[in-house]
Coordinates of C-alpha atoms in Angstrom, one line a residue:
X13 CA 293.7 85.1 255.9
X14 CA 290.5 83.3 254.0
X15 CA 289.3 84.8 251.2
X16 CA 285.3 84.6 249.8
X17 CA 285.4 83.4 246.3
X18 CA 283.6 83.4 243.2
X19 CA 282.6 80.0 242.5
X20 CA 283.5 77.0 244.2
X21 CA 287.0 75.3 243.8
X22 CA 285.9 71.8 241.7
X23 CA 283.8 74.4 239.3
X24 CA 286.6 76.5 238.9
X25 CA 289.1 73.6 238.1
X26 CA 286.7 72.1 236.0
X27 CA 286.6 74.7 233.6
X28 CA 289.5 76.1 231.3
X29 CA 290.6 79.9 232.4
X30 CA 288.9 81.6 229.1
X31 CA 285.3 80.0 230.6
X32 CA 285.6 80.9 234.1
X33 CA 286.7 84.7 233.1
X34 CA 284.0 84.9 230.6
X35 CA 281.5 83.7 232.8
X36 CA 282.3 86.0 235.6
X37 CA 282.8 88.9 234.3
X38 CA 279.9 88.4 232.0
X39 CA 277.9 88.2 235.4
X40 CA 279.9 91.7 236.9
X41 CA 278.9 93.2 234.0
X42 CA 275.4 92.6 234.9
X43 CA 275.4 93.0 238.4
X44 CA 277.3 96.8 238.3
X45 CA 276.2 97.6 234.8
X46 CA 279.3 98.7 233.5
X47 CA 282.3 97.9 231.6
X48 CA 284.8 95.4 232.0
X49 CA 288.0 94.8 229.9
X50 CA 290.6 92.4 231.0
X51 CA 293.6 90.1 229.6
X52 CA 295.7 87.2 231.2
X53 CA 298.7 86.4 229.4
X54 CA 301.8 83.7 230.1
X55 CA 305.0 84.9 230.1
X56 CA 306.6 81.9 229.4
X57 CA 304.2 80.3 227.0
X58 CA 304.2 83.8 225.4
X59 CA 300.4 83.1 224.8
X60 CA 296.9 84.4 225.8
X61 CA 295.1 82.4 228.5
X62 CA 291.8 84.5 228.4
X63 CA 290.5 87.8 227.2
X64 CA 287.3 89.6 228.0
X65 CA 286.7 93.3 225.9
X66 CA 290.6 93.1 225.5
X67 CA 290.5 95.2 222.2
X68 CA 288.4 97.6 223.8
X69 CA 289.1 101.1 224.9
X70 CA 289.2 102.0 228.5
X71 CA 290.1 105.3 230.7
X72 CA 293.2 104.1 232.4
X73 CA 293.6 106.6 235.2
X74 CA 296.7 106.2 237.0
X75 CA 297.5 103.1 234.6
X76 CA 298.9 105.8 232.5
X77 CA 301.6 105.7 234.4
X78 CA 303.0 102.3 233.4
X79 CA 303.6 103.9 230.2
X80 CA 305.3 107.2 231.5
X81 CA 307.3 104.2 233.9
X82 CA 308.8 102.4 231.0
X83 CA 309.4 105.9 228.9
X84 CA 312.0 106.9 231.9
X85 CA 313.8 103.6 231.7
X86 CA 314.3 103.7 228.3
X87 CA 316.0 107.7 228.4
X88 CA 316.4 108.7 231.8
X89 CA 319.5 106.1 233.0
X90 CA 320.4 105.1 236.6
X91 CA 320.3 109.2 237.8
X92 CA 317.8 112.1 237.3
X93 CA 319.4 114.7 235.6
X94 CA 318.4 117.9 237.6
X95 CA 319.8 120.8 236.0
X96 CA 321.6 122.5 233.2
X97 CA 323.9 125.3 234.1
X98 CA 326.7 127.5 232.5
X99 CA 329.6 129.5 234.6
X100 CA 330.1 132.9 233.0
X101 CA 332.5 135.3 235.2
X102 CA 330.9 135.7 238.8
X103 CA 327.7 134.4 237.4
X104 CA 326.0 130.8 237.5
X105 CA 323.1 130.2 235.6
X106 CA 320.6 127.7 235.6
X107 CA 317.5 125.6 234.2
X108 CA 315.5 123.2 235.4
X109 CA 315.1 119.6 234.1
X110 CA 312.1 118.9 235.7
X111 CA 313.7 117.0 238.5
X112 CA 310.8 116.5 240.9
X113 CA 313.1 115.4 243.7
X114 CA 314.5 118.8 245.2
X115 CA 313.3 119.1 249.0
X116 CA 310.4 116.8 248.3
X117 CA 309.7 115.4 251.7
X118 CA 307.9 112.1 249.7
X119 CA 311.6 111.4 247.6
X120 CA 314.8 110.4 248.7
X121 CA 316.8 113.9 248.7
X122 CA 320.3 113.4 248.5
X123 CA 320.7 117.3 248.5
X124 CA 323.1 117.4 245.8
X125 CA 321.5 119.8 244.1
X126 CA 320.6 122.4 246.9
X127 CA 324.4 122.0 248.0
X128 CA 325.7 122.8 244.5
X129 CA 323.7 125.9 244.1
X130 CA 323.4 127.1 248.1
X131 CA 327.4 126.5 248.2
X132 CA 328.4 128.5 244.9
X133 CA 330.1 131.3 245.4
X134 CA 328.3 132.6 242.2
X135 CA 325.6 135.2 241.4
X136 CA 322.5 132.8 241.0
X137 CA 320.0 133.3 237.9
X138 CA 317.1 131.1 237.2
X139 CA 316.2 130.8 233.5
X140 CA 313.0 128.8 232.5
X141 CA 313.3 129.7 228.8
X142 CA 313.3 125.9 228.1
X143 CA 309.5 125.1 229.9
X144 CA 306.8 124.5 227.6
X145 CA 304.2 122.9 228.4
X146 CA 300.7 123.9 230.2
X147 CA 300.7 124.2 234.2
X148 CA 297.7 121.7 234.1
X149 CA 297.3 118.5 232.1
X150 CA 294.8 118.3 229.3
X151 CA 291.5 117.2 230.4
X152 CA 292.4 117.4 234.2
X153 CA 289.6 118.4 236.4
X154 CA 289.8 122.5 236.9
X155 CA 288.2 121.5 240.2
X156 CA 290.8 119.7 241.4
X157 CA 293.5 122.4 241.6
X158 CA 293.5 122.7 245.4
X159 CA 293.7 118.7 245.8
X160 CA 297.5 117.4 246.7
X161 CA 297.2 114.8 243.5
X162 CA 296.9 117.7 241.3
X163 CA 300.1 119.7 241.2
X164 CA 300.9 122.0 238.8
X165 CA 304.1 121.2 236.5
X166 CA 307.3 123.2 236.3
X167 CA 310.9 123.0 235.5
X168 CA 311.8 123.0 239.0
X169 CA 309.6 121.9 241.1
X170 CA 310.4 122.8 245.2
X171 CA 308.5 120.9 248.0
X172 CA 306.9 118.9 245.5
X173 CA 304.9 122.1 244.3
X174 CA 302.8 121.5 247.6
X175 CA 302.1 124.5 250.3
X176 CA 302.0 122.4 253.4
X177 CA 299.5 123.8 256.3
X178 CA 299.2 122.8 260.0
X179 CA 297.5 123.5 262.6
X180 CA 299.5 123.8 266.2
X181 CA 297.6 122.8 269.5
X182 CA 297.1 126.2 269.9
X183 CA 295.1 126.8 267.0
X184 CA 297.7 128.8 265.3
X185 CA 298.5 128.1 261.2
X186 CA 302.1 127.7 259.9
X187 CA 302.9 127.2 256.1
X188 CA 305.9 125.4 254.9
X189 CA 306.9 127.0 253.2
X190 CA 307.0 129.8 255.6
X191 CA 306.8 132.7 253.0
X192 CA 303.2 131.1 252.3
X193 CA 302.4 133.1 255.7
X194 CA 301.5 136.0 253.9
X195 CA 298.9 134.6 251.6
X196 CA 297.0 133.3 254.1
X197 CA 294.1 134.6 255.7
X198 CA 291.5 133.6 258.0
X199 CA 287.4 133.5 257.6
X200 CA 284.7 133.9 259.7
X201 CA 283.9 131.3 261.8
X202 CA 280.5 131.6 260.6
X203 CA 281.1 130.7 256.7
X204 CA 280.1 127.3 256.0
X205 CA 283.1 126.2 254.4
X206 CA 285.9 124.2 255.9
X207 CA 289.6 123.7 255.4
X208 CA 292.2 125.8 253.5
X209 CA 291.4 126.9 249.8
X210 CA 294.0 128.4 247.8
X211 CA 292.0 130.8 244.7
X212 CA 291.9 129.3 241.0
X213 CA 294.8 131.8 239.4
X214 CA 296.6 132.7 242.4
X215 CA 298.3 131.5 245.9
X216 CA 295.7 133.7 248.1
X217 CA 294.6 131.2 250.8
X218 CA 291.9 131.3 253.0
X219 CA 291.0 128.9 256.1
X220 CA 287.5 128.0 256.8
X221 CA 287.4 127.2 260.7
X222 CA 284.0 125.9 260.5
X223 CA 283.8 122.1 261.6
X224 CA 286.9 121.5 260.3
X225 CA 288.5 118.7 262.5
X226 CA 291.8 118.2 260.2
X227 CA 295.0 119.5 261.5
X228 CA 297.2 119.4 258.5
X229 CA 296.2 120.5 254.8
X230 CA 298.5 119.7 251.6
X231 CA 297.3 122.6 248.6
X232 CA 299.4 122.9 245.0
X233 CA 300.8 125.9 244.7
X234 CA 300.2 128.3 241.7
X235 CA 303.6 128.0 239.8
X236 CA 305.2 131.5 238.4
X237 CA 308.8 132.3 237.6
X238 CA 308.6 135.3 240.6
X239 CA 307.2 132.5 242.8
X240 CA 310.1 129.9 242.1
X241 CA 313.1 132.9 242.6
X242 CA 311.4 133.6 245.9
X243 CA 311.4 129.7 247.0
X244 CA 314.7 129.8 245.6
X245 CA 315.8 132.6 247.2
X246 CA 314.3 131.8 250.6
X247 CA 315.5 128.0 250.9
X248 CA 318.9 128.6 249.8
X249 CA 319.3 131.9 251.8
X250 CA 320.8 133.3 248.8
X251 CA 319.5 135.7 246.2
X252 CA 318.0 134.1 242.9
X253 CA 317.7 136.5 240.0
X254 CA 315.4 135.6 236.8
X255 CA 317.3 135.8 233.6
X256 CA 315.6 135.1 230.1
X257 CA 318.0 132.8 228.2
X258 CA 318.3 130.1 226.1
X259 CA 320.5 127.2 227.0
X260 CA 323.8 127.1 225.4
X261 CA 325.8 124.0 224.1
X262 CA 328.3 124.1 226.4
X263 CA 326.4 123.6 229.3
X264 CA 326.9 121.1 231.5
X265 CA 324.6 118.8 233.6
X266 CA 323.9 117.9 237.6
X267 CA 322.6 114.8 238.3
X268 CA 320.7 114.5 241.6
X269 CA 319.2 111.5 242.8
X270 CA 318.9 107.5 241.5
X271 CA 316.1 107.2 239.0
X272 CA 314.7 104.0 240.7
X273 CA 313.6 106.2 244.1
X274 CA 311.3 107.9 241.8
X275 CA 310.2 105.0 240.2
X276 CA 309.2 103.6 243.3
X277 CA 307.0 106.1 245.1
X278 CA 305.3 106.6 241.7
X279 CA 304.3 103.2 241.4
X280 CA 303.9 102.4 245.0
X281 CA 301.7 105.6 245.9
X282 CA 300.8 106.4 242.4
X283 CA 302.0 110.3 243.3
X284 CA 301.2 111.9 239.8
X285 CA 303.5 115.1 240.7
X286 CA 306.3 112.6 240.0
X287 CA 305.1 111.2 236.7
X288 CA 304.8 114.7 235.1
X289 CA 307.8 116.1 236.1
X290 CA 309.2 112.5 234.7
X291 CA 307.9 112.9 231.7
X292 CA 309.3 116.6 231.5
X293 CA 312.9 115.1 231.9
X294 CA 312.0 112.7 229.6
X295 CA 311.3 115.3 226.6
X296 CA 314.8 117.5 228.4
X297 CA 316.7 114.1 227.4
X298 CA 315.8 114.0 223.0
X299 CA 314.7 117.7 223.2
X300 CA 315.6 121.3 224.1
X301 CA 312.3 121.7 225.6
X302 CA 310.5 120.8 228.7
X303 CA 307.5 119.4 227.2
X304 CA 305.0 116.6 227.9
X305 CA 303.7 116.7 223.9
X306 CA 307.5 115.7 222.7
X307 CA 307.9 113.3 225.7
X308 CA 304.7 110.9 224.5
X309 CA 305.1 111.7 220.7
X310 CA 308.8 110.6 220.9
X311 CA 308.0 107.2 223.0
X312 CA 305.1 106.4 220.9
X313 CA 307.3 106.6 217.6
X314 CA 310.2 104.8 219.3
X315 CA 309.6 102.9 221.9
X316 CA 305.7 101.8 221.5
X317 CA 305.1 101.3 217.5
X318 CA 304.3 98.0 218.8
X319 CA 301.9 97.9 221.0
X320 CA 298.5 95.7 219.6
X321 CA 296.3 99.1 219.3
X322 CA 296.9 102.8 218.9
X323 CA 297.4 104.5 222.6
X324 CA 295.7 107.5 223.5
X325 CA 297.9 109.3 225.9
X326 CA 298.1 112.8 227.0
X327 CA 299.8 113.0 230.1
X328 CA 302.0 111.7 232.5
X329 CA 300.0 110.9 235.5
X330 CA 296.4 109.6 234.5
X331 CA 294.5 112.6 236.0
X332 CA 293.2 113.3 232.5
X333 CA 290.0 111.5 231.1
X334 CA 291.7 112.1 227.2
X335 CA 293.7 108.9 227.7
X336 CA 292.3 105.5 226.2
X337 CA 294.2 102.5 226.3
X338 CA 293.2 98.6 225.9
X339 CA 293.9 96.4 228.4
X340 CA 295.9 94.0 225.5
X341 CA 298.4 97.0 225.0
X342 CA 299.0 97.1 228.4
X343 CA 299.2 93.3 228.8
X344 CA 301.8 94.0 226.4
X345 CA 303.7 96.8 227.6
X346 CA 304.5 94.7 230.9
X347 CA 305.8 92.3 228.7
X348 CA 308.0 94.5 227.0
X349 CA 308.9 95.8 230.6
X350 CA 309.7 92.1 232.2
X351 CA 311.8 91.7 229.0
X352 CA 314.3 94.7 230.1
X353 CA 314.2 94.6 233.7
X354 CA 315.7 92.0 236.1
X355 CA 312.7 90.8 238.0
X356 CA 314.2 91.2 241.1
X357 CA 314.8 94.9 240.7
X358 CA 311.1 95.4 238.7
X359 CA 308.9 94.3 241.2
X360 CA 310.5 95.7 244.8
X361 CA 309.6 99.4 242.3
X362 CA 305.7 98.4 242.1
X363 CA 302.6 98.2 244.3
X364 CA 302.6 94.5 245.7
X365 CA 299.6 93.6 247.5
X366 CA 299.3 93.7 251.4
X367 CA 302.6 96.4 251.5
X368 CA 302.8 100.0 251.8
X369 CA 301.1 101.8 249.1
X370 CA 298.0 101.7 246.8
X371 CA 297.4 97.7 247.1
X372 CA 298.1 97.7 251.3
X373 CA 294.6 96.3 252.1
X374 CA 294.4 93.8 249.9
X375 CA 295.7 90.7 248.4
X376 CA 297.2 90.3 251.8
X377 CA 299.2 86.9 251.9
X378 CA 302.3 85.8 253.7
X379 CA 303.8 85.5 250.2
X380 CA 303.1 88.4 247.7
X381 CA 301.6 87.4 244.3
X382 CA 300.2 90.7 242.9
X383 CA 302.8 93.5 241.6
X384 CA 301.7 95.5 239.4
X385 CA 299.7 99.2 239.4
X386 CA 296.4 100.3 240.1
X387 CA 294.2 103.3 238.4
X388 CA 291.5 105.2 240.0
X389 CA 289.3 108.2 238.7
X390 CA 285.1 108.6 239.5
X391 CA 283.2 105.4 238.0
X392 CA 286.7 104.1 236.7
X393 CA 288.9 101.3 238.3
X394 CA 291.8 98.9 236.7
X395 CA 295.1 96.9 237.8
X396 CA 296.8 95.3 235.6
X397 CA 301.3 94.0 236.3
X398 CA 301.9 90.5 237.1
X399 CA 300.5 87.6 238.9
X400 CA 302.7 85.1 240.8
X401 CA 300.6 81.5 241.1
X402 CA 300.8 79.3 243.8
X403 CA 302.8 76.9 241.4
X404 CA 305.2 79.6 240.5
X405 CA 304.0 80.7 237.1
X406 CA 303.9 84.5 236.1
X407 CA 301.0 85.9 234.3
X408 CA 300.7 89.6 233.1
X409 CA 297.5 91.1 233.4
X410 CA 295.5 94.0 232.9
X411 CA 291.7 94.2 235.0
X412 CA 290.0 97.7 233.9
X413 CA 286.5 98.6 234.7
X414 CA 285.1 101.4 233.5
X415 CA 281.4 103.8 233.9
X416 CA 280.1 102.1 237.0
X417 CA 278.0 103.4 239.7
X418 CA 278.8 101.0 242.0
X419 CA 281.0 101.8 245.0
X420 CA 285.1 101.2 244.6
X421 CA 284.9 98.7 246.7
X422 CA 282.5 96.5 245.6
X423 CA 284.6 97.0 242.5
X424 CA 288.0 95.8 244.0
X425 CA 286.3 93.3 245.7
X426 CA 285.5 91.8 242.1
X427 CA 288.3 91.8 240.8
X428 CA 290.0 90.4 244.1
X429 CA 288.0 87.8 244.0
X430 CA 289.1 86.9 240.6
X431 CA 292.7 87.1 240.9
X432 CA 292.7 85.4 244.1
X433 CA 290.6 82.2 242.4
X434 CA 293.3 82.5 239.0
X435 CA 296.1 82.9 241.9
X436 CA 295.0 79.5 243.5
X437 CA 294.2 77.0 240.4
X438 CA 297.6 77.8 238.6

């Protein structure tokens, strides 16, 4: 595949890569007023080869999760610990761990946990005295509650937290989950709406048939404790009772499935259901408490006292517009994760470019030389990981663009473009 770039080859290899990145993104700047931030860094030299607005501040969107990614390496181990439970007479209790994994068509289920609990020969009772945290990210869109990227956190999360509605050739709905059926109703023809809409506080849905051509619709549901029993309840054919009680010391842990399988769709698909619940298990593992607040604060203090400036970090996912980070602490925070994790194993777990996943379409070549993870929220766009030359060499960067007006993909193309040219020279 040819690829259109920048400037021409002698003028890019007649200049040193601090000039040429300087110069065009000086000129991006212009052309989409807005901003640009980016870093390129040698792993092996350990030096800076360029930096453009590298000390500067930028939303991150989905970059966040990089930091949420290194986080559960450093505290979750090879295993996802899924719940907490205690055996008391003809009772087995239970709390969740955040574990996003259980019947989650987008995971690898191993169905250790729905065996444990579906095959017990115990009185089931839920407990979610350990959850603290908001159902909705600070500084997430209230809009976007009936979008799939926005699912609401919980301490057990069940088909991903998603109500999942088709419609058959017939023209008849089904919800999966099946008890959805009863929430959902069906409007006039004549309303001007389209598609399924679940209400702001509650899981009423309501189905617009009004030029709606889609066949399938993927909503959040609205998490409650009397909502999660009833899932429970339905899916393991077995009654689930809520209990308010706090977890004792003698109670033991299930693991469910390998960390890494979580990892993967996270980075690969950027699914921001997985990163909040990964943080939750994260806060489960130096806490008693399922909460996002003690996850950051205790990887911040531990884990990320190093990074070049102070990060701004609120959530898990990137869905909030609170987080600021600079792309130098991120070059550095891929350092940090090369450092710790075998190559081999780090980069099958991110987006690579021309694969499955957020970087499919481009940087399409026969050998992959972009792994890394992208970010995107309205007017905001950045990838940063690690670029493989054509001599062999591996660079960490970080591209983030923020403010612009300009479509995404005049934006990508930008910053395609550039990579491609730094990809070819080195």
């Amino acid at each position: 595949m040819k690829y259109a770039i920048l400037v021409s080859l002698p003028s890019l290899l007649s200049c040193s890569p601090k000039t040429y990145i300087k110069k065009e993104l000086s000129l991006a700047e212009k052309k989409f007023h807005h901003h640009v931030g980016f870093m390129l860094y040698d792993l092996k030299e350990k030096k800076s080869l360029a930096e453009f607005n590298s000390s500067k501040y930028f939303t991150p969107a989905s970059n966040t999760k990089i930091f949420t990614f290194y986080t559960s390496l450093k505290l979750l181990g090879d295993s996802i610990a899924s719940i907490k439970y205690v055996v008391k007479n003809d009772s087995l209790i239970f709390w969740g761990l955040g574990d996003p994994s259980f019947l989650y068509k987008s995971t690898f289920d191993n169905t250790r946990t729905y065996n444990f609990l579906s095959q017990s020969n115990k009185k089931l009772f839920f407990s979610s005295s350990n959850f603290s945290t908001n159902h909705l990210g600070y500084g997430w869109a209230w809009d976007d509650y009936n979008d799939n990227y926005s699912a609401e956190r919980s301490p057990f999360p069940v088909y991903g937290n998603i109500i999942n509605i088709t419609k058959k050739s017939n023209n008849i709905l089904v919800t999966d989950p099946l008890i959805f059926m009863n929430h959902l109703a069906v409007a006039d023809s004549s309303k001007i709406k389209s598609g399924a809409i679940r209400g702001v506080d509650s899981n009423d849905l309501i189905f617009y048939p009004s030029k709606s051509k889609d066949k399938q619709w993927e909503i959040p549901y609205h998490y409650s404790n009397n909502l999660l029993v009833e899932l429970l309840t339905d899916t393991l054919k077995k009654q689930v009772i809520e209990v308010k009680k706090s977890i004792p010391k003698e109670a033991k842990i299930l693991r469910s499935i390998p960390t890494d399988s979580l990892y993967s769709v996270m980075m690969k698909v950027s699914d921001n259901m997985i990163a909040e619940q990964l943080l939750l298990a994260c806060a489960a593992k130096v806490s008693d408490t399922l909460s996002t607040d003690i996850a950051i604060k205790y990887s911040l203090q531990n884990y990320l006292s190093d990074l070049p400036d102070d990060a701004r970090w609120v959530d898990g996912s990137g869905l909030s517009r609170y987080n600021l980070f600079t792309p130098r602490s991120i070059v550095k925070l891929w350092e940090k994760i090369y450092q710790e994790v075998p190559q081999e194993r780090l980069f099958k777990l991110l987006a690579v470019g021309g694969q499955p996943g957020t970087l499919s379409t481009l940087y399409q070549n026969k050998q992959p030389f972009v792994f890394g993870k992208t970010g995107s929220l309205s007017n905001n766009h950045c990838l940063s990981g690690y670029l493989v030359t054509k001599k062999g060499k591996i660079f960490v960067f970080s591209f983030m663009n923020s403010n612009f007006i300009a479509s995404s993909k005049e934006i990508r193309e930008m910053m395609q473009n550039l990579l491609i040219s730094l990809h070819n020279k080195y």
